[in-house]
mmCIF file of C-alpha atoms and ligand atoms in Angstrom:
data_model
loop_
_atom_site.group_PDB
_atom_site.id
_atom_site.type_symbol
_atom_site.label_atom_id
_atom_site.label_comp_id
_atom_site.label_asym_id
_atom_site.label_seq_id
_atom_site.Cartn_x
_atom_site.Cartn_y
_atom_site.Cartn_z
ATOM 1 C CA MET P 1 0.026 0.010 -0.005
ATOM 2 C CA GLU P 2 1.488 3.320 -1.097
ATOM 3 C CA THR P 3 0.866 6.707 0.483
ATOM 4 C CA GLU P 4 0.257 9.111 -2.392
ATOM 5 C CA GLY P 5 2.045 12.368 -1.591
ATOM 6 C CA VAL P 6 -0.153 15.408 -1.450
ATOM 7 C CA ASN P 7 3.023 17.499 -1.208
ATOM 8 C CA SER P 8 2.934 17.917 -4.948
ATOM 9 C CA TYR P 9 -0.526 19.604 -4.769
ATOM 10 C CA SER P 10 -0.730 23.356 -5.159
ATOM 11 C CA PRO P 11 -0.851 25.003 -1.718
ATOM 12 C CA ALA P 12 -4.412 26.298 -2.318
ATOM 13 C CA VAL P 13 -5.697 22.742 -3.009
ATOM 14 C CA ARG P 14 -3.640 21.199 -0.275
ATOM 15 C CA ALA P 15 -5.251 23.490 2.271
ATOM 16 C CA LEU P 16 -8.683 22.321 1.152
ATOM 17 C CA VAL P 17 -8.003 18.613 1.592
ATOM 18 C CA ARG P 18 -8.921 17.074 5.005
ATOM 19 C CA PRO P 19 -5.864 15.895 6.946
ATOM 20 C CA GLU P 20 -7.283 12.355 7.071
ATOM 21 C CA VAL P 21 -7.396 12.367 3.247
ATOM 22 C CA HIS P 22 -3.794 13.614 3.035
ATOM 23 C CA ARG P 23 -2.661 10.580 4.919
ATOM 24 C CA LEU P 24 -4.784 7.936 3.168
ATOM 25 C CA PRO P 25 -2.918 5.097 1.539
ATOM 26 C CA ALA P 26 -3.857 4.619 -2.124
ATOM 27 C CA TYR P 27 -5.836 1.547 -3.144
ATOM 28 C CA ASP P 28 -3.758 -0.657 -5.412
ATOM 29 C CA PRO P 29 -5.979 -2.102 -8.155
ATOM 30 C CA GLY P 30 -3.024 -3.883 -9.819
ATOM 31 C CA ALA P 31 -1.568 -3.235 -13.250
ATOM 32 C CA ASP P 32 -3.816 -2.346 -16.226
ATOM 33 C CA PRO P 33 -3.775 -5.301 -18.765
ATOM 34 C CA GLU P 34 -3.949 -2.997 -21.767
ATOM 35 C CA ALA P 35 -0.973 -0.951 -20.568
ATOM 36 C CA VAL P 36 1.022 -4.127 -19.870
ATOM 37 C CA ALA P 37 0.220 -5.473 -23.382
ATOM 38 C CA ARG P 38 1.242 -2.208 -24.964
ATOM 39 C CA ASP P 39 4.414 -1.655 -22.888
ATOM 40 C CA PHE P 40 5.783 -5.161 -23.422
ATOM 41 C CA HIS P 41 4.371 -5.736 -26.944
ATOM 42 C CA LEU P 42 2.353 -8.765 -25.847
ATOM 43 C CA PRO P 43 -0.535 -10.200 -27.832
ATOM 44 C CA ARG P 44 -2.200 -11.541 -24.713
ATOM 45 C CA VAL P 45 -2.139 -10.751 -21.034
ATOM 46 C CA ILE P 46 -3.383 -12.919 -18.207
ATOM 47 C CA LYS P 47 -4.972 -10.904 -15.386
ATOM 48 C CA LEU P 48 -4.749 -12.649 -12.035
ATOM 49 C CA SER P 49 -4.804 -9.542 -9.886
ATOM 50 C CA ASN P 50 -8.490 -8.955 -9.011
ATOM 51 C CA ASN P 51 -9.940 -12.375 -8.113
ATOM 52 C CA GLU P 52 -12.440 -12.241 -10.967
ATOM 53 C CA ASN P 53 -14.339 -15.217 -12.249
ATOM 54 C CA PRO P 54 -12.774 -16.466 -15.493
ATOM 55 C CA TYR P 55 -16.195 -17.757 -16.653
ATOM 56 C CA GLY P 56 -17.576 -14.236 -16.276
ATOM 57 C CA ILE P 57 -21.266 -13.433 -16.060
ATOM 58 C CA SER P 58 -23.845 -16.224 -16.025
ATOM 59 C CA PRO P 59 -25.829 -16.539 -19.297
ATOM 60 C CA ALA P 60 -29.031 -16.056 -17.305
ATOM 61 C CA ALA P 61 -27.795 -12.771 -15.888
ATOM 62 C CA ALA P 62 -26.682 -11.578 -19.326
ATOM 63 C CA ALA P 63 -30.163 -12.380 -20.671
ATOM 64 C CA ALA P 64 -31.778 -10.368 -17.811
ATOM 65 C CA ILE P 65 -29.611 -7.409 -18.842
ATOM 66 C CA HIS P 66 -30.782 -7.683 -22.470
ATOM 67 C CA ARG P 67 -34.401 -7.794 -21.332
ATOM 68 C CA ARG P 68 -33.945 -4.652 -19.235
ATOM 69 C CA LEU P 69 -32.201 -2.857 -22.081
ATOM 70 C CA ALA P 70 -35.116 -3.716 -24.362
ATOM 71 C CA LYS P 71 -37.509 -2.066 -21.819
ATOM 72 C CA GLY P 72 -35.329 1.031 -21.774
ATOM 73 C CA MET P 73 -32.821 2.609 -19.387
ATOM 74 C CA GLY P 74 -34.194 6.176 -19.316
ATOM 75 C CA ARG P 75 -35.614 5.808 -15.839
ATOM 76 C CA TYR P 76 -33.796 5.789 -12.486
ATOM 77 C CA PRO P 77 -33.291 2.378 -10.904
ATOM 78 C CA ASP P 78 -35.497 1.178 -8.051
ATOM 79 C CA PRO P 79 -33.983 3.148 -5.114
ATOM 80 C CA ALA P 80 -35.067 0.500 -2.590
ATOM 81 C CA GLY P 81 -33.827 -2.453 -4.628
ATOM 82 C CA GLU P 82 -37.065 -4.096 -3.594
ATOM 83 C CA ALA P 83 -37.046 -7.105 -5.898
ATOM 84 C CA LEU P 84 -33.416 -8.099 -5.240
ATOM 85 C CA CYS P 85 -33.628 -7.481 -1.488
ATOM 86 C CA THR P 86 -36.751 -9.591 -1.284
ATOM 87 C CA VAL P 87 -35.077 -12.532 -3.037
ATOM 88 C CA LEU P 88 -31.986 -12.181 -0.837
ATOM 89 C CA ALA P 89 -34.096 -12.011 2.356
ATOM 90 C CA ASP P 90 -35.957 -15.161 1.360
ATOM 91 C CA ARG P 91 -32.773 -16.996 0.479
ATOM 92 C CA HIS P 92 -31.194 -16.188 3.828
ATOM 93 C CA CYS P 93 -34.368 -16.454 5.912
ATOM 94 C CA VAL P 94 -34.158 -12.932 7.305
ATOM 95 C CA GLU P 95 -36.592 -10.014 7.288
ATOM 96 C CA ARG P 96 -36.485 -7.895 4.113
ATOM 97 C CA LYS P 97 -35.583 -4.805 6.146
ATOM 98 C CA ARG P 98 -32.393 -6.351 7.444
ATOM 99 C CA VAL P 99 -30.968 -6.575 3.901
ATOM 100 C CA LEU P 100 -29.149 -3.755 2.069
ATOM 101 C CA ILE P 101 -27.739 -3.800 -1.447
ATOM 102 C CA GLY P 102 -24.775 -1.600 -2.480
ATOM 103 C CA ASN P 103 -22.812 -0.567 -5.504
ATOM 104 C CA GLY P 104 -20.468 -3.480 -4.767
ATOM 105 C CA SER P 105 -19.997 -4.551 -1.161
ATOM 106 C CA GLU P 106 -17.219 -1.955 -1.128
ATOM 107 C CA ASN P 107 -19.972 0.641 -1.202
ATOM 108 C CA ILE P 108 -21.457 -0.867 1.996
ATOM 109 C CA LEU P 109 -18.035 -0.813 3.676
ATOM 110 C CA GLU P 110 -17.841 2.829 2.847
ATOM 111 C CA LEU P 111 -21.356 3.534 4.097
ATOM 112 C CA LEU P 112 -20.835 1.768 7.355
ATOM 113 C CA CYS P 113 -17.706 3.762 8.075
ATOM 114 C CA GLN P 114 -19.600 6.971 7.181
ATOM 115 C CA ALA P 115 -22.557 6.036 9.381
ATOM 116 C CA PHE P 116 -20.749 4.640 12.425
ATOM 117 C CA ILE P 117 -17.144 5.867 12.682
ATOM 118 C CA ASN P 118 -16.189 9.043 14.502
ATOM 119 C CA ALA P 119 -12.705 10.515 14.417
ATOM 120 C CA GLY P 120 -10.646 8.777 17.072
ATOM 121 C CA ASP P 121 -12.754 5.625 17.197
ATOM 122 C CA THR P 122 -10.823 2.336 17.299
ATOM 123 C CA VAL P 123 -11.303 -0.077 14.416
ATOM 124 C CA VAL P 124 -9.792 -3.563 14.724
ATOM 125 C CA THR P 125 -8.968 -5.521 11.609
ATOM 126 C CA GLN P 126 -6.460 -8.154 10.641
ATOM 127 C CA SER P 127 -3.089 -8.061 8.908
ATOM 128 C CA PRO P 128 -2.616 -8.770 6.083
ATOM 129 C CA CYS P 129 -5.893 -7.092 5.132
ATOM 130 C CA PHE P 130 -8.030 -5.929 2.236
ATOM 131 C CA GLY P 131 -7.051 -2.380 1.309
ATOM 132 C CA LEU P 132 -10.481 -0.868 1.828
ATOM 133 C CA HIS P 133 -10.732 -2.321 5.312
ATOM 134 C CA GLU P 134 -8.003 0.150 6.132
ATOM 135 C CA ILE P 135 -8.760 3.028 3.820
ATOM 136 C CA PHE P 136 -12.410 3.676 4.709
ATOM 137 C CA PRO P 137 -11.887 3.693 8.491
ATOM 138 C CA LEU P 138 -8.839 5.950 8.135
ATOM 139 C CA MET P 139 -10.871 8.243 5.894
ATOM 140 C CA MET P 140 -13.180 8.865 8.858
ATOM 141 C CA GLY P 141 -10.248 9.529 11.185
ATOM 142 C CA ALA P 142 -10.363 6.135 12.972
ATOM 143 C CA ARG P 143 -7.427 4.605 14.804
ATOM 144 C CA LEU P 144 -6.676 1.302 13.196
ATOM 145 C CA HIS P 145 -5.455 -1.685 15.131
ATOM 146 C CA LYS P 146 -4.351 -4.577 12.940
ATOM 147 C CA VAL P 147 -4.033 -8.002 14.438
ATOM 148 C CA PRO P 148 -1.492 -10.037 12.471
ATOM 149 C CA LEU P 149 -1.956 -13.627 11.462
ATOM 150 C CA ARG P 150 0.540 -15.938 13.093
ATOM 151 C CA ALA P 151 3.579 -16.820 11.002
ATOM 152 C CA ASP P 152 1.885 -20.138 10.153
ATOM 153 C CA PHE P 153 -1.153 -18.112 8.867
ATOM 154 C CA ARG P 154 -3.294 -19.166 11.810
ATOM 155 C CA PHE P 155 -5.584 -17.065 13.962
ATOM 156 C CA ASP P 156 -3.691 -15.536 16.868
ATOM 157 C CA ALA P 157 -6.201 -15.812 19.710
ATOM 158 C CA PRO P 158 -4.221 -14.042 22.452
ATOM 159 C CA ARG P 159 -3.511 -11.078 20.228
ATOM 160 C CA TRP P 160 -7.169 -10.810 19.188
ATOM 161 C CA ARG P 161 -8.164 -10.940 22.805
ATOM 162 C CA ALA P 162 -5.741 -8.118 23.703
ATOM 163 C CA ALA P 163 -6.933 -6.039 20.753
ATOM 164 C CA LEU P 164 -10.597 -6.420 21.716
ATOM 165 C CA ASP P 165 -9.940 -5.551 25.371
ATOM 166 C CA GLY P 166 -10.722 -1.831 25.223
ATOM 167 C CA PRO P 167 -13.052 0.711 23.651
ATOM 168 C CA VAL P 168 -13.565 -0.759 20.189
ATOM 169 C CA LYS P 169 -16.114 0.678 17.726
ATOM 170 C CA LEU P 170 -15.823 -1.633 14.794
ATOM 171 C CA VAL P 171 -14.319 -5.075 14.210
ATOM 172 C CA LEU P 172 -13.862 -5.713 10.504
ATOM 173 C CA VAL P 173 -12.587 -8.985 9.111
ATOM 174 C CA SER P 174 -12.667 -10.638 5.723
ATOM 175 C CA HIS P 175 -13.511 -14.329 5.881
ATOM 176 C CA PRO P 176 -11.947 -16.017 3.939
ATOM 177 C CA CYS P 177 -9.254 -13.415 4.435
ATOM 178 C CA ASN P 178 -8.216 -11.365 1.476
ATOM 179 C CA PRO P 179 -5.243 -11.648 0.725
ATOM 180 C CA SER P 180 -4.344 -14.870 2.579
ATOM 181 C CA GLY P 181 -7.443 -16.934 1.698
ATOM 182 C CA THR P 182 -7.363 -18.403 5.189
ATOM 183 C CA VAL P 183 -10.434 -18.877 7.376
ATOM 184 C CA PHE P 184 -11.310 -19.078 11.027
ATOM 185 C CA SER P 185 -12.362 -22.437 12.388
ATOM 186 C CA GLY P 186 -15.808 -22.598 13.961
ATOM 187 C CA ASP P 187 -14.225 -22.266 17.375
ATOM 188 C CA GLN P 188 -12.096 -19.313 16.326
ATOM 189 C CA LEU P 189 -15.114 -17.545 14.885
ATOM 190 C CA GLU P 190 -16.944 -18.133 18.151
ATOM 191 C CA TYR P 191 -13.955 -16.770 20.039
ATOM 192 C CA LEU P 192 -13.979 -13.614 17.929
ATOM 193 C CA ILE P 193 -17.736 -13.164 18.408
ATOM 194 C CA HIS P 194 -17.479 -13.842 22.133
ATOM 195 C CA HIS P 195 -14.661 -11.365 22.718
ATOM 196 C CA THR P 196 -15.981 -8.567 20.552
ATOM 197 C CA PRO P 197 -17.603 -6.123 22.991
ATOM 198 C CA ASP P 198 -21.390 -5.759 22.566
ATOM 199 C CA SER P 199 -20.795 -2.046 22.156
ATOM 200 C CA ALA P 200 -18.872 -2.641 18.933
ATOM 201 C CA LEU P 201 -20.197 -3.485 15.486
ATOM 202 C CA LEU P 202 -18.848 -6.787 14.211
ATOM 203 C CA VAL P 203 -18.559 -6.882 10.413
ATOM 204 C CA VAL P 204 -17.663 -10.069 8.573
ATOM 205 C CA ASP P 205 -16.926 -9.519 4.904
ATOM 206 C CA GLU P 206 -17.553 -12.834 3.151
ATOM 207 C CA ALA P 207 -16.748 -11.733 -0.402
ATOM 208 C CA TYR P 208 -15.531 -15.292 -1.202
ATOM 209 C CA PHE P 209 -18.238 -17.145 0.652
ATOM 210 C CA GLU P 210 -19.476 -19.150 -2.330
ATOM 211 C CA TYR P 211 -15.969 -20.580 -2.894
ATOM 212 C CA ALA P 212 -15.331 -21.369 0.761
ATOM 213 C CA ARG P 213 -18.689 -22.859 1.718
ATOM 214 C CA VAL P 214 -18.141 -25.991 -0.380
ATOM 215 C CA ASP P 215 -15.472 -26.943 2.114
ATOM 216 C CA ALA P 216 -16.857 -29.099 4.926
ATOM 217 C CA CYS P 217 -15.034 -27.200 7.642
ATOM 218 C CA TYR P 218 -16.036 -23.697 6.544
ATOM 219 C CA ALA P 219 -17.683 -21.730 9.356
ATOM 220 C CA ASP P 220 -20.535 -19.683 7.816
ATOM 221 C CA ALA P 221 -20.529 -16.311 9.627
ATOM 222 C CA LEU P 222 -24.189 -15.699 8.961
ATOM 223 C CA GLU P 223 -25.135 -18.951 10.621
ATOM 224 C CA ALA P 224 -22.773 -18.260 13.522
ATOM 225 C CA LEU P 225 -24.294 -14.790 14.046
ATOM 226 C CA ARG P 226 -27.906 -15.372 13.093
ATOM 227 C CA HIS P 227 -29.288 -15.761 16.602
ATOM 228 C CA ARG P 228 -26.931 -13.298 18.336
ATOM 229 C CA SER P 229 -28.488 -10.118 19.604
ATOM 230 C CA ARG P 230 -25.182 -8.194 19.479
ATOM 231 C CA PRO P 231 -24.826 -5.752 16.512
ATOM 232 C CA TRP P 232 -23.333 -7.441 13.444
ATOM 233 C CA LEU P 233 -23.265 -7.187 9.691
ATOM 234 C CA VAL P 234 -22.340 -9.830 7.136
ATOM 235 C CA LEU P 235 -21.263 -8.669 3.644
ATOM 236 C CA ARG P 236 -21.402 -10.707 0.475
ATOM 237 C CA THR P 237 -21.002 -9.841 -3.166
ATOM 238 C CA PHE P 238 -21.952 -10.772 -6.745
ATOM 239 C CA SER P 239 -18.458 -9.726 -7.912
ATOM 240 C CA LYS P 240 -16.543 -12.888 -7.227
ATOM 241 C CA ALA P 241 -18.104 -16.335 -7.626
ATOM 242 C CA TYR P 242 -21.211 -14.897 -9.389
ATOM 243 C CA GLY P 243 -18.957 -13.253 -11.939
ATOM 244 C CA LEU P 244 -20.639 -9.793 -11.985
ATOM 245 C CA ALA P 245 -17.660 -7.629 -10.905
ATOM 246 C CA GLY P 246 -18.212 -5.140 -13.741
ATOM 247 C CA LEU P 247 -21.839 -4.480 -12.746
ATOM 248 C CA ARG P 248 -21.070 -3.524 -9.139
ATOM 249 C CA VAL P 249 -23.515 -5.153 -6.752
ATOM 250 C CA GLY P 250 -23.071 -6.579 -3.279
ATOM 251 C CA TYR P 251 -25.258 -6.929 -0.186
ATOM 252 C CA GLY P 252 -25.254 -6.834 3.591
ATOM 253 C CA ILE P 253 -27.405 -8.595 6.168
ATOM 254 C CA ALA P 254 -27.595 -7.002 9.635
ATOM 255 C CA SER P 255 -28.573 -8.038 13.122
ATOM 256 C CA HIS P 256 -30.869 -5.029 13.484
ATOM 257 C CA VAL P 257 -33.231 -3.222 11.064
ATOM 258 C CA ASN P 258 -31.959 0.011 12.607
ATOM 259 C CA LEU P 259 -28.403 -0.700 11.453
ATOM 260 C CA ILE P 260 -29.624 -0.894 7.877
ATOM 261 C CA GLU P 261 -31.757 2.227 8.393
ATOM 262 C CA ALA P 262 -28.639 4.162 9.389
ATOM 263 C CA LEU P 263 -26.901 3.003 6.239
ATOM 264 C CA HIS P 264 -29.846 4.135 4.103
ATOM 265 C CA ARG P 265 -29.414 7.611 5.570
ATOM 266 C CA VAL P 266 -25.898 8.047 4.198
ATOM 267 C CA ARG P 267 -26.207 6.304 0.816
ATOM 268 C CA THR P 268 -27.029 8.012 -2.441
ATOM 269 C CA PRO P 269 -30.599 7.098 -3.376
ATOM 270 C CA TYR P 270 -29.835 5.370 -6.670
ATOM 271 C CA ASN P 271 -26.581 3.654 -5.737
ATOM 272 C CA VAL P 272 -27.277 0.353 -7.448
ATOM 273 C CA ASN P 273 -28.035 0.536 -11.164
ATOM 274 C CA GLN P 274 -30.963 -1.357 -12.586
ATOM 275 C CA LEU P 275 -28.905 -3.662 -14.835
ATOM 276 C CA ALA P 276 -26.990 -4.815 -11.749
ATOM 277 C CA GLN P 277 -30.196 -5.405 -9.762
ATOM 278 C CA ASP P 278 -31.767 -7.452 -12.560
ATOM 279 C CA ALA P 279 -28.581 -9.391 -13.260
ATOM 280 C CA ALA P 280 -28.111 -10.273 -9.609
ATOM 281 C CA ILE P 281 -31.626 -11.713 -9.344
ATOM 282 C CA ALA P 282 -30.996 -13.868 -12.414
ATOM 283 C CA ALA P 283 -27.539 -14.919 -11.146
ATOM 284 C CA LEU P 284 -29.005 -16.146 -7.872
ATOM 285 C CA ASP P 285 -31.205 -18.520 -9.866
ATOM 286 C CA ASP P 286 -28.353 -19.902 -11.988
ATOM 287 C CA SER P 287 -26.889 -22.357 -9.556
ATOM 288 C CA ALA P 288 -25.268 -24.334 -12.402
ATOM 289 C CA HIS P 289 -23.006 -21.392 -13.264
ATOM 290 C CA LEU P 290 -22.070 -20.863 -9.623
ATOM 291 C CA GLN P 291 -21.313 -24.547 -9.104
ATOM 292 C CA LYS P 292 -19.204 -24.714 -12.246
ATOM 293 C CA SER P 293 -17.149 -21.700 -10.986
ATOM 294 C CA ALA P 294 -16.727 -23.163 -7.505
ATOM 295 C CA ARG P 295 -15.686 -26.524 -8.953
ATOM 296 C CA LEU P 296 -13.060 -24.972 -11.163
ATOM 297 C CA VAL P 297 -11.565 -23.031 -8.251
ATOM 298 C CA ARG P 298 -11.553 -25.963 -5.924
ATOM 299 C CA GLY P 299 -9.674 -28.161 -8.375
ATOM 300 C CA GLU P 300 -7.212 -25.488 -9.460
ATOM 301 C CA ARG P 301 -6.574 -24.384 -5.909
ATOM 302 C CA THR P 302 -5.465 -27.893 -4.905
ATOM 303 C CA ARG P 303 -3.426 -28.393 -8.058
ATOM 304 C CA ILE P 304 -1.580 -25.036 -8.080
ATOM 305 C CA THR P 305 -1.002 -25.007 -4.317
ATOM 306 C CA ALA P 306 0.613 -28.461 -4.511
ATOM 307 C CA ALA P 307 2.751 -27.461 -7.522
ATOM 308 C CA LEU P 308 3.949 -24.317 -5.779
ATOM 309 C CA ARG P 309 4.752 -26.187 -2.563
ATOM 310 C CA ASP P 310 6.609 -28.839 -4.507
ATOM 311 C CA ALA P 311 8.704 -26.003 -5.963
ATOM 312 C CA GLY P 312 9.529 -24.842 -2.430
ATOM 313 C CA PHE P 313 7.152 -21.887 -2.069
ATOM 314 C CA ARG P 314 5.258 -21.229 1.132
ATOM 315 C CA VAL P 315 1.580 -20.914 0.273
ATOM 316 C CA ALA P 316 -1.175 -20.016 2.713
ATOM 317 C CA PRO P 317 -3.979 -22.629 2.908
ATOM 318 C CA SER P 318 -6.693 -20.860 0.887
ATOM 319 C CA LEU P 319 -10.432 -21.456 0.693
ATOM 320 C CA ALA P 320 -10.862 -18.606 -1.771
ATOM 321 C CA ASN P 321 -10.163 -18.177 -5.538
ATOM 322 C CA PHE P 322 -6.603 -16.864 -5.005
ATOM 323 C CA LEU P 323 -3.331 -17.873 -3.466
ATOM 324 C CA PHE P 324 -1.040 -15.874 -1.140
ATOM 325 C CA ILE P 325 2.502 -16.900 -1.945
ATOM 326 C CA ASP P 326 5.784 -16.145 -0.231
ATOM 327 C CA THR P 327 8.279 -15.575 -3.070
ATOM 328 C CA ASP P 328 11.146 -15.350 -0.610
ATOM 329 C CA GLY P 329 12.316 -12.384 -2.619
ATOM 330 C CA ASP P 330 11.242 -8.852 -3.498
ATOM 331 C CA ALA P 331 7.635 -9.284 -4.559
ATOM 332 C CA LEU P 332 7.591 -5.997 -6.491
ATOM 333 C CA SER P 333 10.441 -6.999 -8.744
ATOM 334 C CA ILE P 334 8.997 -10.501 -9.217
ATOM 335 C CA VAL P 335 5.658 -8.922 -10.156
ATOM 336 C CA ARG P 336 7.441 -6.763 -12.735
ATOM 337 C CA ASP P 337 9.191 -9.846 -14.183
ATOM 338 C CA LEU P 338 5.845 -11.580 -14.476
ATOM 339 C CA GLN P 339 4.323 -8.601 -16.237
ATOM 340 C CA ARG P 340 7.031 -8.705 -18.858
ATOM 341 C CA VAL P 341 5.748 -12.091 -19.876
ATOM 342 C CA GLY P 342 2.141 -11.040 -19.664
ATOM 343 C CA VAL P 343 1.024 -12.289 -16.249
ATOM 344 C CA ILE P 344 -0.451 -9.732 -13.859
ATOM 345 C CA VAL P 345 -0.562 -10.550 -10.109
ATOM 346 C CA LYS P 346 -0.401 -8.275 -7.056
ATOM 347 C CA ALA P 347 2.646 -7.656 -4.925
ATOM 348 C CA TRP P 348 1.556 -7.286 -1.317
ATOM 349 C CA ARG P 349 2.831 -4.066 0.211
ATOM 350 C CA GLU P 350 1.833 -4.373 3.824
ATOM 351 C CA PRO P 351 4.713 -4.296 6.334
ATOM 352 C CA GLY P 352 5.856 -7.818 6.997
ATOM 353 C CA TYR P 353 4.490 -9.166 3.700
ATOM 354 C CA GLU P 354 6.862 -7.543 1.220
ATOM 355 C CA SER P 355 7.920 -10.908 -0.149
ATOM 356 C CA TYR P 356 4.332 -11.996 -0.868
ATOM 357 C CA ILE P 357 2.291 -11.980 -4.020
ATOM 358 C CA ARG P 358 -1.445 -12.659 -4.350
ATOM 359 C CA ALA P 359 -2.472 -14.522 -7.539
ATOM 360 C CA SER P 360 -6.091 -15.273 -8.543
ATOM 361 C CA LEU P 361 -6.957 -18.734 -9.765
ATOM 362 C CA ALA P 362 -8.348 -18.736 -13.267
ATOM 363 C CA LEU P 363 -8.561 -21.265 -16.137
ATOM 364 C CA PRO P 364 -6.050 -24.170 -15.997
ATOM 365 C CA ALA P 365 -3.989 -22.850 -18.941
ATOM 366 C CA GLU P 366 -3.822 -19.399 -17.326
ATOM 367 C CA ASN P 367 -2.764 -20.835 -13.966
ATOM 368 C CA ASP P 368 -0.137 -22.935 -15.742
ATOM 369 C CA ALA P 369 1.231 -19.866 -17.495
ATOM 370 C CA PHE P 370 1.527 -18.101 -14.117
ATOM 371 C CA LEU P 371 3.148 -21.103 -12.500
ATOM 372 C CA GLN P 372 5.732 -21.472 -15.300
ATOM 373 C CA ALA P 373 6.497 -17.759 -15.268
ATOM 374 C CA LEU P 374 6.934 -17.725 -11.500
ATOM 375 C CA LEU P 375 9.228 -20.768 -11.579
ATOM 376 C CA ARG P 376 11.307 -19.030 -14.271
ATOM 377 C CA THR P 377 11.825 -15.942 -12.079
ATOM 378 C CA ARG P 378 13.319 -18.302 -9.551
ATOM 379 C CA VAL P 379 15.695 -20.042 -11.987
ATOM 380 C CA GLY P 380 16.932 -16.623 -13.159
ATOM 381 C CA ALA P 381 17.497 -15.471 -9.572
HETATM 382 C C1 PLP D 401 -13.297 -8.207 -3.768
HETATM 383 C C2 PLP D 401 -13.644 -7.847 -2.378
HETATM 384 C C3 PLP D 401 -14.698 -6.989 -2.087
HETATM 385 C C4 PLP D 401 -15.278 -6.176 -3.157
HETATM 386 O O1 PLP D 401 -16.466 -6.546 -3.582
HETATM 387 P P1 PLP D 401 -17.408 -5.643 -4.502
HETATM 388 O O2 PLP D 401 -18.708 -6.259 -4.185
HETATM 389 O O3 PLP D 401 -16.909 -5.864 -5.876
HETATM 390 O O4 PLP D 401 -17.312 -4.232 -4.089
HETATM 391 C C5 PLP D 401 -15.033 -6.782 -0.781
HETATM 392 N N1 PLP D 401 -14.359 -7.357 0.223
HETATM 393 C C6 PLP D 401 -13.297 -8.136 -0.032
HETATM 394 C C7 PLP D 401 -12.561 -8.762 1.116
HETATM 395 C C8 PLP D 401 -12.920 -8.429 -1.322
HETATM 396 O O5 PLP D 401 -11.861 -9.165 -1.579
#
């Protein structure tokens, strides 16, 4: 994560920018495939930097978009997202008013920071962590406490306990964790829930839920929290396993209707476009597409993890559609070497993880190209 200098701004503009914004780290979206193709004169680039679904949108969702386009797009979308929220509420057996959709689940992360975080509040998250779990709280002036994973990538119970022993406003974890792909066991999740003070909001971001849940030992956060009266919010998205990243739609389910009402107050009224709402409803019904995507990831995850470990790399045990790999070298320079041969992955910039890359799992041929390219960087070293 890089801190973009505002020192280059003209003094007049610099004085206008809030101090919290001055200090914000920049989100790293990874390299642009078109720029990489152009710079290195490559006919084809493999993008493994954003955990997208290589199968893309489900045909049923694409058909829903065509139907909506035929009806016309001149009107504003449904501001309440009534149809989609109703389907989601039914699926998850919760009241309709406890469901919120957003312009990606990132939008809901932003809204919840805007609605709940005061300057000086403590937010506890994990390290390594998803960039926006850090950026949005800092944007509001929060103090961030990051609890590191143990060196063996496991949950560090004593450190979590110490972090939660104090005035905490928000606990924010991704599960499976982005970037490590690791998960909490059922007991660890219970531990986290038990030790999070009732005065704090507990948010579990399950962006990769549909990939992880096929594993017998996956602890489903919604099920773990469903009957708890403490304030909680579970986030999920259509961007990953459902393959709708370009449409921007995610959702949250909360313990209390009032939590969702507070989020409605700070959102823009038409934050989820109509094509995204329609496509999401259709995608929920296309279980064949979802299963095909989950099956691909499961097989490739096992295969590529084993190949990397055979080659001597340390790889975190992932339940998501990406792998977190210790290159044992300078990740940034390895990522540049990979780009030269047309493979885009992310170098992890968080302190302590400078030797790590995160690579999405895609089609077998794409994963093989990544594997070969990575092994070659090692031979050359
Ligand atoms: C990808 C990702 C998201 C973003 O989801 P959108 O719904 O596309 O905004 C949220 N959280 C985590 C942890 C992610 O990895």
